[in-house]
Short mmCIF file of C-alpha atoms in Angstrom, two decimals:
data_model
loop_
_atom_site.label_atom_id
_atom_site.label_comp_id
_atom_site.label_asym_id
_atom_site.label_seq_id
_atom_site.Cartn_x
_atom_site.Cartn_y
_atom_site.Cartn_z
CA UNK A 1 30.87 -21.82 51.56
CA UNK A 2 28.82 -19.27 50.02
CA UNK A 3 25.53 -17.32 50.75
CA UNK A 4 22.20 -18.29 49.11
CA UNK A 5 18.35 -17.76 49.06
CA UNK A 6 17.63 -21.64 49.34
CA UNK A 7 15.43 -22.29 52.68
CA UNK A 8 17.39 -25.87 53.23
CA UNK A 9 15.18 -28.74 54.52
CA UNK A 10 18.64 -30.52 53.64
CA UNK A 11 22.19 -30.19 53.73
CA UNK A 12 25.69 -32.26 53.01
CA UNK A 13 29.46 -31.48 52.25
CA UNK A 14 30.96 -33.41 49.95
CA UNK A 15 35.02 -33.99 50.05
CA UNK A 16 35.73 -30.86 48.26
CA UNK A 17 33.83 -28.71 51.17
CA UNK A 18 31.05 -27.25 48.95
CA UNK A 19 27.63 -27.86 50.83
CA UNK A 20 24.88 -29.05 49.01
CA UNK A 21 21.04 -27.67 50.03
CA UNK A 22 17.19 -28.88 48.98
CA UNK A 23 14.98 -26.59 50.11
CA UNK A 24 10.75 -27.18 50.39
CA UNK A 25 10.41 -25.87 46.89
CA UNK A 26 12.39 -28.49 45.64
CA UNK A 27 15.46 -26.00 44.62
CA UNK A 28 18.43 -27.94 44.85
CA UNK A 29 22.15 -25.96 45.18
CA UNK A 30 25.27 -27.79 44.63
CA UNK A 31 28.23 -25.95 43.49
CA UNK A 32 27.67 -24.09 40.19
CA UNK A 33 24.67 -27.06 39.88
CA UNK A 34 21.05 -25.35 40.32
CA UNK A 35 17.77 -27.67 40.03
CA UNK A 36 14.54 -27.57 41.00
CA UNK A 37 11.95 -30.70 41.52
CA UNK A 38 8.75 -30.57 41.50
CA UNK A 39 8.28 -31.46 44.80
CA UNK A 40 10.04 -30.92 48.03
CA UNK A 41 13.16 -32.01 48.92
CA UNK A 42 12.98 -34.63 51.74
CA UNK A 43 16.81 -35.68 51.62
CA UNK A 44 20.32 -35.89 50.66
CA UNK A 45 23.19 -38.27 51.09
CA UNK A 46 26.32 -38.51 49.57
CA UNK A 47 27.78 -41.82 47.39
CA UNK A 48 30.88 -40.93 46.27
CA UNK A 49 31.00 -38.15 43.88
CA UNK A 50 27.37 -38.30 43.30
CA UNK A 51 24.41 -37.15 45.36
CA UNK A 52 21.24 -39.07 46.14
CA UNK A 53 18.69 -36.62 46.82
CA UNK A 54 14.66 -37.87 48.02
CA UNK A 55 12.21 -35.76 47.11
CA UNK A 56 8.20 -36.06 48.31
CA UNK A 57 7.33 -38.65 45.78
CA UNK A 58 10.43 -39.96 43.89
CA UNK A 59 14.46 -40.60 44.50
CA UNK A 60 16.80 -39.30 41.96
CA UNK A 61 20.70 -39.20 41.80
CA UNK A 62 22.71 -36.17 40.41
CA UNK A 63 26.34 -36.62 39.07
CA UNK A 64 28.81 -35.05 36.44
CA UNK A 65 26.40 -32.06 36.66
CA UNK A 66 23.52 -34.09 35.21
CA UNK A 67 20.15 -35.28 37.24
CA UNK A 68 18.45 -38.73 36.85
CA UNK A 69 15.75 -40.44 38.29
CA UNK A 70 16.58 -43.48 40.57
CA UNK A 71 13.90 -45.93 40.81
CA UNK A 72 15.83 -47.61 43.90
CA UNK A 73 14.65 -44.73 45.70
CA UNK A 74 11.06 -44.42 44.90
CA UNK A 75 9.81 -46.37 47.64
CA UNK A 76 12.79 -44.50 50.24
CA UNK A 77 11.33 -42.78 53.36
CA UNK A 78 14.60 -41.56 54.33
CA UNK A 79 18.56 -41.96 53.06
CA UNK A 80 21.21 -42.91 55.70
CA UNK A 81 24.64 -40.95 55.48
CA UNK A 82 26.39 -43.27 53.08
CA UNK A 83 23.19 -43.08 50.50
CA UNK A 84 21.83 -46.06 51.38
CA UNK A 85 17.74 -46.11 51.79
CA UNK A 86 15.76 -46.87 54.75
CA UNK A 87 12.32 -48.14 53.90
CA UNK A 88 9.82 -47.73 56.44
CA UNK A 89 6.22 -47.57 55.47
CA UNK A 90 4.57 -47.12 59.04
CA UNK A 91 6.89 -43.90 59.45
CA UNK A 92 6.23 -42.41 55.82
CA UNK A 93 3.27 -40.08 57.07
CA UNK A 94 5.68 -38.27 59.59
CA UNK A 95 8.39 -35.70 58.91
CA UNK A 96 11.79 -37.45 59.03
CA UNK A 97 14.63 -35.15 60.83
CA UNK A 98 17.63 -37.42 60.63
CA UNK A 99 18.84 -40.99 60.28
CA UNK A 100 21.81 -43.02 60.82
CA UNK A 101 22.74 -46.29 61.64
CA UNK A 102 23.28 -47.56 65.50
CA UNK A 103 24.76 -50.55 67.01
CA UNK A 104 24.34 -52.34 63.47
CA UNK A 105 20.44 -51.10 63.52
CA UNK A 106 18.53 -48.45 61.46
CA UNK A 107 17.87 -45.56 63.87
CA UNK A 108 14.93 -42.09 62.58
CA UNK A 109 14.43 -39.24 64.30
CA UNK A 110 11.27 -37.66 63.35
CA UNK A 111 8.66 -35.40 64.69
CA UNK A 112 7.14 -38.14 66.89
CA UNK A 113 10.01 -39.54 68.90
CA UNK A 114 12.80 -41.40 67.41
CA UNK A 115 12.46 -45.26 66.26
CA UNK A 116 14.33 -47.85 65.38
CA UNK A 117 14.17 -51.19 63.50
CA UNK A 118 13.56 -54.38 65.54
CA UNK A 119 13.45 -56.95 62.51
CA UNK A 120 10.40 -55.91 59.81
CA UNK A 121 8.77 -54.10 63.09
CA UNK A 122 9.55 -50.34 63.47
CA UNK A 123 9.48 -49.38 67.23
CA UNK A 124 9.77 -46.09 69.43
CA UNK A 125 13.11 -45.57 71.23
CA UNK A 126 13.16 -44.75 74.75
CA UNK A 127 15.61 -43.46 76.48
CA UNK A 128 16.94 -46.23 78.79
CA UNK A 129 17.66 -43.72 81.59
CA UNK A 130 13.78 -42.66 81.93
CA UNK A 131 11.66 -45.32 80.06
CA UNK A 132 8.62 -43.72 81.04
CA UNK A 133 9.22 -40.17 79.00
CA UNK A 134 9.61 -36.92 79.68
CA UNK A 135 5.81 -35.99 80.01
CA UNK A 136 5.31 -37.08 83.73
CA UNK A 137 1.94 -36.84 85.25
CA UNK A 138 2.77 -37.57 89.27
CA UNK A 139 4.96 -38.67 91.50
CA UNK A 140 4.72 -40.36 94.89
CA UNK A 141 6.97 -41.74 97.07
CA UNK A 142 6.24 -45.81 98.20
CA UNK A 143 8.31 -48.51 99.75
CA UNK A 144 11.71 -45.93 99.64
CA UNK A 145 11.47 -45.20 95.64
CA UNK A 146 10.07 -42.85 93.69
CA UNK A 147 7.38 -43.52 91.10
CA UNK A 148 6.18 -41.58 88.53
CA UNK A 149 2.88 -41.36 86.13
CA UNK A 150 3.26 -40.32 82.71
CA UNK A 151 0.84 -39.38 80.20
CA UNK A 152 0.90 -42.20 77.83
CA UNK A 153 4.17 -44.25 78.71
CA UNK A 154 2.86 -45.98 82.28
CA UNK A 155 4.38 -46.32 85.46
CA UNK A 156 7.94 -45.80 86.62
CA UNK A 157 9.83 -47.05 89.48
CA UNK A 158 13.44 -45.41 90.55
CA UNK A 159 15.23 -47.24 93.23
CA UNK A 160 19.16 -48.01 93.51
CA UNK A 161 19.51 -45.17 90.78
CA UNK A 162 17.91 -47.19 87.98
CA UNK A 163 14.39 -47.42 86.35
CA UNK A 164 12.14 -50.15 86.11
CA UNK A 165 8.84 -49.51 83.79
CA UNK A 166 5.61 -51.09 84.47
CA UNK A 167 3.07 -50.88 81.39
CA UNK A 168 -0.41 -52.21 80.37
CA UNK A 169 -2.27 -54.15 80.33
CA UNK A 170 -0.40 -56.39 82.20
CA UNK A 171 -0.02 -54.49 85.12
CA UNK A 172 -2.15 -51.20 84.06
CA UNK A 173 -5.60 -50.31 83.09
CA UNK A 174 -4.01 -47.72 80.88
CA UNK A 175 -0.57 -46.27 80.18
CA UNK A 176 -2.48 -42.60 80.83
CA UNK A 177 -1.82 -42.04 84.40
CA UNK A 178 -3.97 -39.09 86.22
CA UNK A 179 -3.22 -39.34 89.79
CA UNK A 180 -0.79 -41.33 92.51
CA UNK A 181 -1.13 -41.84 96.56
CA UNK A 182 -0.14 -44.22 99.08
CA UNK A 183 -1.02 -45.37 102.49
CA UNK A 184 2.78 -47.21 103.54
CA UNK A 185 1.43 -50.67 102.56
CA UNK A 186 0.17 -50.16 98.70
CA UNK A 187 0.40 -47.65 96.04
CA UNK A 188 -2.48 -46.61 94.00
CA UNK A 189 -2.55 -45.82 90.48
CA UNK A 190 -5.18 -43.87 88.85
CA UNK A 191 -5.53 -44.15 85.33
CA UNK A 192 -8.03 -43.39 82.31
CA UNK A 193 -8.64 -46.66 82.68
CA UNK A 194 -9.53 -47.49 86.08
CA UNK A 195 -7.32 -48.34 89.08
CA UNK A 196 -4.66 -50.31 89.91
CA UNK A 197 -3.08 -51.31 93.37
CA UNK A 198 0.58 -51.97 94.12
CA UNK A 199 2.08 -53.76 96.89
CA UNK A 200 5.55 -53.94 98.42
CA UNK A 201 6.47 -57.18 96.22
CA UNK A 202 5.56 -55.11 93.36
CA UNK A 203 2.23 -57.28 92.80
CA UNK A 204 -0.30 -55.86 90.68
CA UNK A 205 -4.47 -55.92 91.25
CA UNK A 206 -6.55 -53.84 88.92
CA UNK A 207 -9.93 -52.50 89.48
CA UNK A 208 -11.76 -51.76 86.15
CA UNK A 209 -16.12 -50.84 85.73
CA UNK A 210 -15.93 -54.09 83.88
CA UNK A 211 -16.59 -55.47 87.46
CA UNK A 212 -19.23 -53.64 87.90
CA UNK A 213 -21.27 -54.91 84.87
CA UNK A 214 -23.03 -57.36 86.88
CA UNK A 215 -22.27 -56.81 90.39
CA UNK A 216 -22.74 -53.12 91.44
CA UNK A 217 -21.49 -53.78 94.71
CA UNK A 218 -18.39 -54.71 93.62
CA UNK A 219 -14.70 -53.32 94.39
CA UNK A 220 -14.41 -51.02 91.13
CA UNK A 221 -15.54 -47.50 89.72
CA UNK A 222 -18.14 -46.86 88.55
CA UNK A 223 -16.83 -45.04 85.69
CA UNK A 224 -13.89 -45.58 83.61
CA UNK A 225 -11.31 -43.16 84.00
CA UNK A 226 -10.14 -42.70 87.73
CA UNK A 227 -9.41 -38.91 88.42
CA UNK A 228 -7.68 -39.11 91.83
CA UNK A 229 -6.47 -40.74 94.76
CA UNK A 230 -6.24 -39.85 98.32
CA UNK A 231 -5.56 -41.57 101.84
CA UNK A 232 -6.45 -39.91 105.08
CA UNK A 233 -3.02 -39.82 107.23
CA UNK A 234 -4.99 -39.94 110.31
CA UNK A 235 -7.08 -43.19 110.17
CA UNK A 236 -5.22 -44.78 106.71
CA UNK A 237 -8.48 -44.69 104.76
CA UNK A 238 -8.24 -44.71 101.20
CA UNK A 239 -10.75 -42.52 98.53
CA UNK A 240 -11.18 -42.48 95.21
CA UNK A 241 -12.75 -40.45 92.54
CA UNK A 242 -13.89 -41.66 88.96
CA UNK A 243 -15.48 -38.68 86.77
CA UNK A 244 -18.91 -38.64 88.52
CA UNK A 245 -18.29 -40.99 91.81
CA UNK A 246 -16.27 -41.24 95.28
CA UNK A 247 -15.39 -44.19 96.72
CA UNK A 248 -13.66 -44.92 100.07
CA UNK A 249 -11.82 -48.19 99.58
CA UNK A 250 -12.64 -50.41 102.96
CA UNK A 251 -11.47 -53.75 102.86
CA UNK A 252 -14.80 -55.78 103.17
CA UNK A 253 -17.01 -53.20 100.94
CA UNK A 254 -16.70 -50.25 98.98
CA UNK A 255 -18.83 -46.92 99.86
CA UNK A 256 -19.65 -45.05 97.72
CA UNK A 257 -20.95 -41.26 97.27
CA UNK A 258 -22.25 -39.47 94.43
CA UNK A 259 -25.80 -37.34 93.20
CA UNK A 260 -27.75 -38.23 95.78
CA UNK A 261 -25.04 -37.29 98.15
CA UNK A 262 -24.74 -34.08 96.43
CA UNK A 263 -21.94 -34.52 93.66
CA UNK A 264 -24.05 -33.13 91.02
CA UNK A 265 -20.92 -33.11 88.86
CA UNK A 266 -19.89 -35.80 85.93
CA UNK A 267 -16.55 -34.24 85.65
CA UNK A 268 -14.73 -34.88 89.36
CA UNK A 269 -10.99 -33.99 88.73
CA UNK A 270 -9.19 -34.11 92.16
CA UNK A 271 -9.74 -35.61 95.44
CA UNK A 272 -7.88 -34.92 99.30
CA UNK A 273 -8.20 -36.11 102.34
CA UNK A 274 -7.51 -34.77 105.89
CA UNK A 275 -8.66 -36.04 109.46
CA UNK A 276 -11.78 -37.45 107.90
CA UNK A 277 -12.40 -34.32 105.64
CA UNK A 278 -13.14 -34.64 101.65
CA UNK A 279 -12.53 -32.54 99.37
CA UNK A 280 -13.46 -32.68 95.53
CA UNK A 281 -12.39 -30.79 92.31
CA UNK A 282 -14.50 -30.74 89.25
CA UNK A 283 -14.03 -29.01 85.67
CA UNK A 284 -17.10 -27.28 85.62
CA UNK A 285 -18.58 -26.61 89.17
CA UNK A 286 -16.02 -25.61 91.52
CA UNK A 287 -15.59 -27.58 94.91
CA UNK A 288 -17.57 -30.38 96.80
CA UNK A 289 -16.71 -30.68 100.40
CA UNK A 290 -18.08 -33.43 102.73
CA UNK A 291 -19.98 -32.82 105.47
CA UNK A 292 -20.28 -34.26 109.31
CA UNK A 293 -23.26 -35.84 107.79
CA UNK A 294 -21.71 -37.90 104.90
CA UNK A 295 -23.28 -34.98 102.14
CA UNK A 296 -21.41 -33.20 100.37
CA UNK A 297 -21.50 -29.13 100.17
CA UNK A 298 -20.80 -27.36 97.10
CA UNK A 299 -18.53 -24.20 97.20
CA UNK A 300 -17.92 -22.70 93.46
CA UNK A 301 -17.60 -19.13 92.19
CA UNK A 302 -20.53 -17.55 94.04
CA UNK A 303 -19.07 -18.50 97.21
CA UNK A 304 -15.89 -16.93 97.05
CA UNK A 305 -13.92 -19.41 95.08
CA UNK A 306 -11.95 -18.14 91.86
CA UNK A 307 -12.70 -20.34 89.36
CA UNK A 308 -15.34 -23.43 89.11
CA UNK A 309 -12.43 -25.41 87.02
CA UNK A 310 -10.14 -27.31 89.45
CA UNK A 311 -7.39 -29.22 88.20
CA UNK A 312 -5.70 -30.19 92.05
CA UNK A 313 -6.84 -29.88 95.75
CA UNK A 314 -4.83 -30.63 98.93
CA UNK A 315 -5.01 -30.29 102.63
CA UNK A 316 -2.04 -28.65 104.63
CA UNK A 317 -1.17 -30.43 107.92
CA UNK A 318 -3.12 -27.70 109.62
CA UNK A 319 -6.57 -27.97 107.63
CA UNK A 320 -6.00 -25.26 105.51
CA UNK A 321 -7.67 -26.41 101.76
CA UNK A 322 -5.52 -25.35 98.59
CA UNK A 323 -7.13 -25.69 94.85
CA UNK A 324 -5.26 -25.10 91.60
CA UNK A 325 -7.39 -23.92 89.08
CA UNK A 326 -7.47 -23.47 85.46
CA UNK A 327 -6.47 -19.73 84.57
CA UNK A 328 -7.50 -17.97 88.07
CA UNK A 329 -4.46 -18.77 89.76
CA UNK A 330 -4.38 -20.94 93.29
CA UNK A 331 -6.45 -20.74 95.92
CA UNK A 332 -6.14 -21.39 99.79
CA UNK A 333 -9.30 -21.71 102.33
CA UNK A 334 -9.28 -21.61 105.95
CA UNK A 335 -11.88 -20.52 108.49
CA UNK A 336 -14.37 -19.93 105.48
CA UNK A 337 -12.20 -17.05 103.82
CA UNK A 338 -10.27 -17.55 100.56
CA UNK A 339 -7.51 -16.13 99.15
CA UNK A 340 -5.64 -16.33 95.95
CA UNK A 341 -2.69 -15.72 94.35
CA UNK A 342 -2.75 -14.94 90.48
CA UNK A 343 0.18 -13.84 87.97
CA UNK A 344 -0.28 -10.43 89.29
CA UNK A 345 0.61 -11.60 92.90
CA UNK A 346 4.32 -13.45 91.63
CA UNK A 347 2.88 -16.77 90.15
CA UNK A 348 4.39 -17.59 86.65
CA UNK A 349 1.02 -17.54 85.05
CA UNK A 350 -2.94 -18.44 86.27
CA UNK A 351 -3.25 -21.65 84.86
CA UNK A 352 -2.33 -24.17 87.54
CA UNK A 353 -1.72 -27.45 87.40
CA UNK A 354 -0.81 -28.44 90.83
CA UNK A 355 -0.14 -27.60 94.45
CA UNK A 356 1.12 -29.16 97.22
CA UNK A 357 1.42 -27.82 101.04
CA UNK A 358 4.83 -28.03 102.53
CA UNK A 359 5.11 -27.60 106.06
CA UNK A 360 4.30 -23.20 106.13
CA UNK A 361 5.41 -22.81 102.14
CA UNK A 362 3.13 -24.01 99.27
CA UNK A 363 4.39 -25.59 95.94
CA UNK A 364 2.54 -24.31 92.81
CA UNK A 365 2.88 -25.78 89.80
CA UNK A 366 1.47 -23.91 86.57
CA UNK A 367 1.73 -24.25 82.96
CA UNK A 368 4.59 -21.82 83.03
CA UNK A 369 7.05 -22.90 86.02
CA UNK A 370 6.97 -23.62 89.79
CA UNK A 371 6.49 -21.01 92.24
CA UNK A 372 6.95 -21.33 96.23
CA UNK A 373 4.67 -19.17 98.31
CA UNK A 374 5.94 -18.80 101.92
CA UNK A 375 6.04 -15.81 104.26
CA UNK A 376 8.30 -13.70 102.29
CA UNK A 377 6.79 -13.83 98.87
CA UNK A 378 6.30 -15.58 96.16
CA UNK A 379 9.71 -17.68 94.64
CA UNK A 380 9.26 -18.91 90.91
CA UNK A 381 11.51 -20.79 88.87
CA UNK A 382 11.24 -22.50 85.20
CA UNK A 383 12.75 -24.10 82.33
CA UNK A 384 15.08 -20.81 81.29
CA UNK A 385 16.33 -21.52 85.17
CA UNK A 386 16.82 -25.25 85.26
CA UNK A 387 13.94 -26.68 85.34
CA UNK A 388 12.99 -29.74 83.54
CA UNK A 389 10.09 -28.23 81.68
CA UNK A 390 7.72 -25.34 81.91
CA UNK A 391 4.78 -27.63 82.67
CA UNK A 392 4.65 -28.55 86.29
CA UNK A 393 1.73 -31.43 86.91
CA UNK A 394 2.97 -32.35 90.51
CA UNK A 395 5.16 -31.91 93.08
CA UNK A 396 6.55 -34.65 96.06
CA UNK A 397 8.42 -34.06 98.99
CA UNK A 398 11.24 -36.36 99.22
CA UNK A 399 14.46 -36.22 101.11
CA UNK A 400 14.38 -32.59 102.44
CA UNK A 401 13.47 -31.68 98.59
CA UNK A 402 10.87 -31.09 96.25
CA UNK A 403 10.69 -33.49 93.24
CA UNK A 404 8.78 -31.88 90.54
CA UNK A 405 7.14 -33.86 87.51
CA UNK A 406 7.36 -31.85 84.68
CA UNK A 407 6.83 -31.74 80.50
CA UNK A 408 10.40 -32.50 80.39
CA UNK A 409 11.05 -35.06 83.08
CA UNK A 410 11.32 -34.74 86.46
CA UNK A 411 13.35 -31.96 88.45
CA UNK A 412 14.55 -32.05 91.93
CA UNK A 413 14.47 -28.65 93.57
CA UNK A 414 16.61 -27.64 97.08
CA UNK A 415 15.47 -24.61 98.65
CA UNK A 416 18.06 -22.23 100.58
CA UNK A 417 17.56 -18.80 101.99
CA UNK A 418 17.31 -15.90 99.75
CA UNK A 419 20.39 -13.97 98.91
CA UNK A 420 21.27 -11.07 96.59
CA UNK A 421 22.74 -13.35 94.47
CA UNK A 422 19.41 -15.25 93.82
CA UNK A 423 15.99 -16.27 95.23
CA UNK A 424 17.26 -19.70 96.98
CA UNK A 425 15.66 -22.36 94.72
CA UNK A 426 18.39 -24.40 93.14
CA UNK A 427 17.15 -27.23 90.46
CA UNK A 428 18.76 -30.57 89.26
CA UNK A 429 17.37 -32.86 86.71
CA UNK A 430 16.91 -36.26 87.77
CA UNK A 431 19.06 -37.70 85.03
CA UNK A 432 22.61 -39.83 85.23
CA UNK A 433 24.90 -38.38 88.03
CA UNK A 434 21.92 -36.68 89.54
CA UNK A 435 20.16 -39.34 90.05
CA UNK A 436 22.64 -41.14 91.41
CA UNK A 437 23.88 -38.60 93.93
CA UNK A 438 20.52 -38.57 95.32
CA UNK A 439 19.50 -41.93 95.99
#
């Protein structure tokens, strides 16, 4: 091995142990050999005693010191270990990281997941342990399993430590989940899409505006994307929030609220539900809260909240209101007084994401780690401490823990008391062993 100025995009050894670097300038270093192409160097694979190297537009092969083009290459978008080239045409437009062959089957990592060939068809590997991804959404707990949201990859059920993955549109609206909540007998989905229902058999019902077209007094929102979903512990209601609308869900005929009821907003983000009380987030005018009356009250910056942007409400078991907000930390209301906690009070930074009352602590979750407020302070942990992901988009109470959904898959987090040795909060990621020791 020796030092050199070559910035390698590339890099082999052949048998003799002297590497062999391409670099994005399309310098290529091999032994006493130095080239440069006139484009970058994508790849290189040894076939013998000769190199195959790919650049951006052509495939060439260098032995005996000498450097010829290789029109078997041309068309290449990547070179397997043995030299061989993989031609994939749908993949050419993204950056290719690796690639190997797997259980007799062309496998590339790029910078959009990693894919493999099914026949002529090119298709995204997921992991088998988490089929949904690592970007989770939310979480809820139905029928003694967890399921979990994601952004883009549908709905996830973990029971008897394995995964089962429920996708559109045969059971979904949309694969972009926003929002989860159950009442013991269904589950309810929010999506981008519109809403679907789940019951204990693991049927499927979806409620799209589509139904609304010609029937406005039909069961569906009014708009397309469903924001949230809540259900009142106390009398089992459940409500629903598109972007501009609130619905309560009663089994003959749907109610609904919105301007004339005083939601002057067409960007709802959040809704919660407690003893018959209503509570809705928006992106751009704070909190609507329903009155005795059916109306809904408005309660945004000049009233003592932090921030008009909500991105999560919730009730605690006492009535207290909690709202995350975007970049003015979290927020809690009770007897008409707020207070809030920002990044200069112990959260990991203002812009939250979630929060969810536990008994007399709080879960926060932020763009930069959870944090527990109780009575003695604030607790924070992230990524650099075992977290999945720095990203925390919900939180779930679930077997005397709190299961976290995160940017990189979901966490499961024990609290103990605090010690010298530590604050108490003690992750595991919900992945092989740990998933099994917890079911």
């Amino acid at each position: 091995w020796h030092q050199t100025d070559v910035t390698a995009t590339a890099l082999v050894v052949d048998s003799k142990g002297t590497p062999a670097l391409g670099g994005p300038d399309g310098r290529l270093v091999w032994g006493n050999l130095s080239h440069r192409f006139d484009t970058p160097i994508r790849a290189l694979a040894l076939r013998g005693d000769a190199l195959a190297v790919l650049t951006a537009d052509k495939g060439w092969l260098v032995a005996d010191g000498q450097v010829h083009e290789d029109v078997s290459l041309d068309d290449a978008t990547a070179l397997l270990p043995d030299g061989l080239a993989i031609d994939a045409p749908p993949l050419a437009h993204l950056q290719i990281n690796a690639a190997l062959r797997w259980h007799h089957r062309e496998v590339l990592a790029t910078d959009e997941g990693v894919f493999t060939r099914h026949g002529p068809t090119w298709e995204a590997l997921i992991p088998s342990l988490m089929p949904c991804g690592d970007r989770i959404a939310a979480l809820a707990v139905f029928a003694d399993a967890l399921w979990a949201g994601s952004f883009d990859r549908g709905l996830c059920r973990f029971a008897e430590g394995r995964w089962q993955r429920f996708a559109g549109p045969g059971f979904l609206p949309s694969d972009m989940i926003n929002d989860l909540a159950t009442d013991g007998d269904h589950l309810y989905v929010a999506t981008i899409g519109g809403l679907a229902v789940v019951d204990r058999g693991l049927a499927f019902d979806q409620y799209t505006v589509a139904r609304c077209r010609k029937d406005l007094s039909a069961p569906c929102p009014y708009h397309e994307s469903v924001t949230g979903v809540a259900v009142d512990s106390r009398s089992g209601r459940v409500w629903m929030s598109d972007t501009g609308v609130v619905h309560r869900l009663d089994k003959k005929k749907w109610r609904r609220w919105y301007r004339k009821a005083g939601l002057t907003s067409s960007h709802l983000t959040r809704i919660a539900v407690h003893r018959g009380k209503v509570a809705v987030g928006s992106a751009d005018q704070g909190l609507f809260v329903r009155g005795r009356r059916g109306r809904f009250e408005r309660i945004d910056a000049d009233s003592g909240l932090s921030s008009n942007w909500l991105t999560d409400v919730a009730w605690s078991r006492k009535g207290a209101l909690w709202v995350a907000t975007c970049t003015s930390g979290v927020a809690r209301l009770v007897d008409g007084n707020w207070r809030t906690w920002r990044s200069s009070d112990g959260l990991p930074d203002d812009y939250t994401l979630a929060v969810q009352p536990d008994g007399g602590r709080t879960w926060v979750g932020t763009l930069r780690g959870l944090a527990l407020i109780d009575d003695s302070g604030v607790r924070v942990i992230d990524a650099a401490g075992g977290l999945g992901g720095d990203e925390v988009h919900d939180i779930v109470i679930w077997k005397g823990a709190a299961w976290v959904a995160t940017d990189g898959g979901i966490s499961v987090v024990s609290v103990a008391r605090r010690s010298a040795r530590g604050d108490g909060l003690r992750p595991q990621r919900l992945a092989g062993d740990v998933a099994a020791g917890l079911r």
